């Protein structure tokens, strides 16, 4: 196995891979930035020998948002161009899995009892309510009033653009076709 070294690289020297297939909406970048502020930059970005990002675009965008001068990186010089292209996808795809709901609920409950704000670790109000439906006091603390609006647009393209913009701003939205 190839030994890797973590190095601090100037954020402005890193190159965003323009064809990165993973989307990073603003709400996600904000959550990653919050995580970096709360816990530190614990997961390095993977880069090639020319400083182009292979994996960690979300962390890179969060670092920019936080105006970090240098961030930890692992230089994957041992990968071929084909392996780099494949790893960009594999890094995100292989991390997908379901939660063990019982264990997740136990861990979150402990954090909540410790008065830790679990929204800081990426869970929104709707997810928290789903995990703790029986706890009325938790529900009252975290569920804001819900409002709905109806917007009529001229075509599907306008609807798609508006929906994407609102989602990127952190709103929970869905498109309805009449």
mmCIF file of N, CA and C in Angstrom, residues 85-134:
data_model
loop_
_atom_site.group_PDB
_atom_site.id
_atom_site.type_symbol
_atom_site.label_atom_id
_atom_site.label_comp_id
_atom_site.label_asym_id
_atom_site.label_seq_id
_atom_site.Cartn_x
_atom_site.Cartn_y
_atom_site.Cartn_z
ATOM 1 N N UNK A 85 -10.025 9.606 -12.554
ATOM 2 C CA UNK A 85 -11.391 9.818 -13.041
ATOM 3 C C UNK A 85 -12.369 8.888 -12.316
ATOM 4 N N UNK A 86 -11.979 7.645 -12.139
ATOM 5 C CA UNK A 86 -12.847 6.670 -11.461
ATOM 6 C C UNK A 86 -12.993 7.004 -9.973
ATOM 7 N N UNK A 87 -11.900 7.417 -9.324
ATOM 8 C CA UNK A 87 -11.956 7.703 -7.888
ATOM 9 C C UNK A 87 -12.839 8.901 -7.597
ATOM 10 N N UNK A 88 -12.874 9.882 -8.500
ATOM 11 C CA UNK A 88 -13.755 11.049 -8.301
ATOM 12 C C UNK A 88 -15.202 10.599 -8.100
ATOM 13 N N UNK A 89 -15.599 9.607 -8.847
ATOM 14 C CA UNK A 89 -16.968 9.095 -8.738
ATOM 15 C C UNK A 89 -17.086 8.130 -7.557
ATOM 16 N N UNK A 90 -16.126 7.217 -7.442
ATOM 17 C CA UNK A 90 -16.174 6.199 -6.396
ATOM 18 C C UNK A 90 -16.179 6.820 -5.002
ATOM 19 N N UNK A 91 -15.418 7.891 -4.796
ATOM 20 C CA UNK A 91 -15.337 8.515 -3.483
ATOM 21 C C UNK A 91 -16.714 8.922 -2.973
ATOM 22 N N UNK A 92 -17.553 9.423 -3.845
ATOM 23 C CA UNK A 92 -18.911 9.816 -3.449
ATOM 24 C C UNK A 92 -19.869 8.636 -3.449
ATOM 25 N N UNK A 93 -19.785 7.788 -4.454
ATOM 26 C CA UNK A 93 -20.729 6.686 -4.587
ATOM 27 C C UNK A 93 -20.561 5.654 -3.475
ATOM 28 N N UNK A 94 -19.326 5.329 -3.145
ATOM 29 C CA UNK A 94 -19.080 4.287 -2.152
ATOM 30 C C UNK A 94 -19.433 4.725 -0.743
ATOM 31 N N UNK A 95 -19.552 6.023 -0.515
ATOM 32 C CA UNK A 95 -19.911 6.531 0.815
ATOM 33 C C UNK A 95 -21.418 6.470 1.064
ATOM 34 N N UNK A 96 -22.196 6.198 0.022
ATOM 35 C CA UNK A 96 -23.651 6.140 0.175
ATOM 36 C C UNK A 96 -24.050 4.862 0.901
ATOM 37 N N UNK A 97 -24.845 4.997 1.939
ATOM 38 C CA UNK A 97 -25.407 3.835 2.625
ATOM 39 C C UNK A 97 -26.548 4.305 3.521
ATOM 40 N N UNK A 98 -27.294 3.348 4.016
ATOM 41 C CA UNK A 98 -28.400 3.667 4.919
ATOM 42 C C UNK A 98 -27.887 3.767 6.351
ATOM 43 N N UNK A 99 -28.648 4.453 7.164
ATOM 44 C CA UNK A 99 -28.340 4.570 8.588
ATOM 45 C C UNK A 99 -28.940 3.393 9.340
ATOM 46 N N UNK A 100 -28.298 2.987 10.412
ATOM 47 C CA UNK A 100 -28.911 2.097 11.388
ATOM 48 C C UNK A 100 -29.752 3.030 12.259
ATOM 49 N N UNK A 101 -31.050 3.106 11.986
ATOM 50 C CA UNK A 101 -31.931 4.096 12.609
ATOM 51 C C UNK A 101 -31.912 4.028 14.141
ATOM 52 N N UNK A 102 -31.890 2.825 14.687
ATOM 53 C CA UNK A 102 -31.909 2.685 16.139
ATOM 54 C C UNK A 102 -30.640 3.271 16.763
ATOM 55 N N UNK A 103 -29.493 2.935 16.204
ATOM 56 C CA UNK A 103 -28.227 3.450 16.744
ATOM 57 C C UNK A 103 -28.094 4.948 16.513
ATOM 58 N N UNK A 104 -28.534 5.402 15.350
ATOM 59 C CA UNK A 104 -28.483 6.832 15.055
ATOM 60 C C UNK A 104 -29.335 7.609 16.058
ATOM 61 N N UNK A 105 -30.533 7.129 16.302
ATOM 62 C CA UNK A 105 -31.432 7.785 17.246
ATOM 63 C C UNK A 105 -30.816 7.811 18.645
ATOM 64 N N UNK A 106 -30.198 6.706 19.049
ATOM 65 C CA UNK A 106 -29.555 6.658 20.367
ATOM 66 C C UNK A 106 -28.446 7.707 20.466
ATOM 67 N N UNK A 107 -27.607 7.768 19.455
ATOM 68 C CA UNK A 107 -26.483 8.702 19.476
ATOM 69 C C UNK A 107 -26.965 10.152 19.466
ATOM 70 N N UNK A 108 -27.964 10.443 18.630
ATOM 71 C CA UNK A 108 -28.492 11.800 18.571
ATOM 72 C C UNK A 108 -29.175 12.188 19.883
ATOM 73 N N UNK A 109 -29.873 11.233 20.481
ATOM 74 C CA UNK A 109 -30.547 11.508 21.761
ATOM 75 C C UNK A 109 -29.527 11.870 22.832
ATOM 76 N N UNK A 110 -28.414 11.160 22.867
ATOM 77 C CA UNK A 110 -27.353 11.458 23.835
ATOM 78 C C UNK A 110 -26.815 12.866 23.589
ATOM 79 N N UNK A 111 -26.572 13.204 22.329
ATOM 80 C CA UNK A 111 -26.091 14.549 22.015
ATOM 81 C C UNK A 111 -27.097 15.614 22.434
ATOM 82 N N UNK A 112 -28.387 15.340 22.188
ATOM 83 C CA UNK A 112 -29.417 16.303 22.573
ATOM 84 C C UNK A 112 -29.493 16.462 24.090
ATOM 85 N N UNK A 113 -29.342 15.351 24.824
ATOM 86 C CA UNK A 113 -29.334 15.419 26.287
ATOM 87 C C UNK A 113 -28.139 16.221 26.789
ATOM 88 N N UNK A 114 -27.055 16.211 26.011
ATOM 89 C CA UNK A 114 -25.864 16.989 26.347
ATOM 90 C C UNK A 114 -26.009 18.435 25.868
ATOM 91 N N UNK A 115 -27.212 18.736 25.352
ATOM 92 C CA UNK A 115 -27.550 20.059 24.827
ATOM 93 C C UNK A 115 -26.677 20.468 23.645
ATOM 94 N N UNK A 116 -26.305 19.475 22.839
ATOM 95 C CA UNK A 116 -25.548 19.744 21.621
ATOM 96 C C UNK A 116 -26.537 20.020 20.496
ATOM 97 N N UNK A 117 -26.305 21.037 19.718
ATOM 98 C CA UNK A 117 -27.191 21.388 18.606
ATOM 99 C C UNK A 117 -26.933 20.437 17.443
ATOM 100 N N UNK A 118 -27.823 19.459 17.267
ATOM 101 C CA UNK A 118 -27.578 18.452 16.239
ATOM 102 C C UNK A 118 -27.771 18.982 14.817
ATOM 103 N N UNK A 119 -28.313 20.174 14.693
ATOM 104 C CA UNK A 119 -28.338 20.787 13.366
ATOM 105 C C UNK A 119 -26.920 21.100 12.897
ATOM 106 N N UNK A 120 -25.991 21.254 13.833
ATOM 107 C CA UNK A 120 -24.590 21.513 13.489
ATOM 108 C C UNK A 120 -23.924 20.323 12.811
ATOM 109 N N UNK A 121 -24.545 19.145 12.920
ATOM 110 C CA UNK A 121 -23.954 17.980 12.253
ATOM 111 C C UNK A 121 -24.759 17.568 11.019
ATOM 112 N N UNK A 122 -25.630 18.467 10.567
ATOM 113 C CA UNK A 122 -26.259 18.278 9.270
ATOM 114 C C UNK A 122 -27.698 17.800 9.254
ATOM 115 N N UNK A 123 -28.322 17.591 10.401
ATOM 116 C CA UNK A 123 -29.705 17.133 10.414
ATOM 117 C C UNK A 123 -30.647 18.329 10.461
ATOM 118 N N UNK A 124 -31.639 18.322 9.558
ATOM 119 C CA UNK A 124 -32.597 19.428 9.558
ATOM 120 C C UNK A 124 -33.807 19.065 10.426
ATOM 121 N N UNK A 125 -34.692 20.042 10.610
ATOM 122 C CA UNK A 125 -35.858 19.866 11.488
ATOM 123 C C UNK A 125 -36.723 18.677 11.084
ATOM 124 N N UNK A 126 -36.936 18.523 9.804
ATOM 125 C CA UNK A 126 -37.803 17.440 9.319
ATOM 126 C C UNK A 126 -37.191 16.073 9.650
ATOM 127 N N UNK A 127 -35.883 15.937 9.478
ATOM 128 C CA UNK A 127 -35.221 14.669 9.795
ATOM 129 C C UNK A 127 -35.269 14.384 11.292
ATOM 130 N N UNK A 128 -35.067 15.391 12.095
ATOM 131 C CA UNK A 128 -35.103 15.225 13.546
ATOM 132 C C UNK A 128 -36.495 14.794 13.991
ATOM 133 N N UNK A 129 -37.517 15.420 13.427
ATOM 134 C CA UNK A 129 -38.897 15.073 13.774
ATOM 135 C C UNK A 129 -39.197 13.633 13.380
ATOM 136 N N UNK A 130 -38.705 13.215 12.234
ATOM 137 C CA UNK A 130 -38.915 11.837 11.790
ATOM 138 C C UNK A 130 -38.248 10.844 12.743
ATOM 139 N N UNK A 131 -37.089 11.201 13.265
ATOM 140 C CA UNK A 131 -36.366 10.312 14.172
ATOM 141 C C UNK A 131 -36.973 10.275 15.572
ATOM 142 N N UNK A 132 -37.612 11.385 15.987
ATOM 143 C CA UNK A 132 -38.165 11.491 17.338
ATOM 144 C C UNK A 132 -39.639 11.884 17.304
ATOM 145 N N UNK A 133 -40.487 11.115 16.641
ATOM 146 C CA UNK A 133 -41.894 11.507 16.528
ATOM 147 C C UNK A 133 -42.644 11.458 17.854
ATOM 148 N N UNK A 134 -42.185 10.623 18.778
ATOM 149 C CA UNK A 134 -42.903 10.451 20.039
ATOM 150 C C UNK A 134 -42.559 11.510 21.069
#
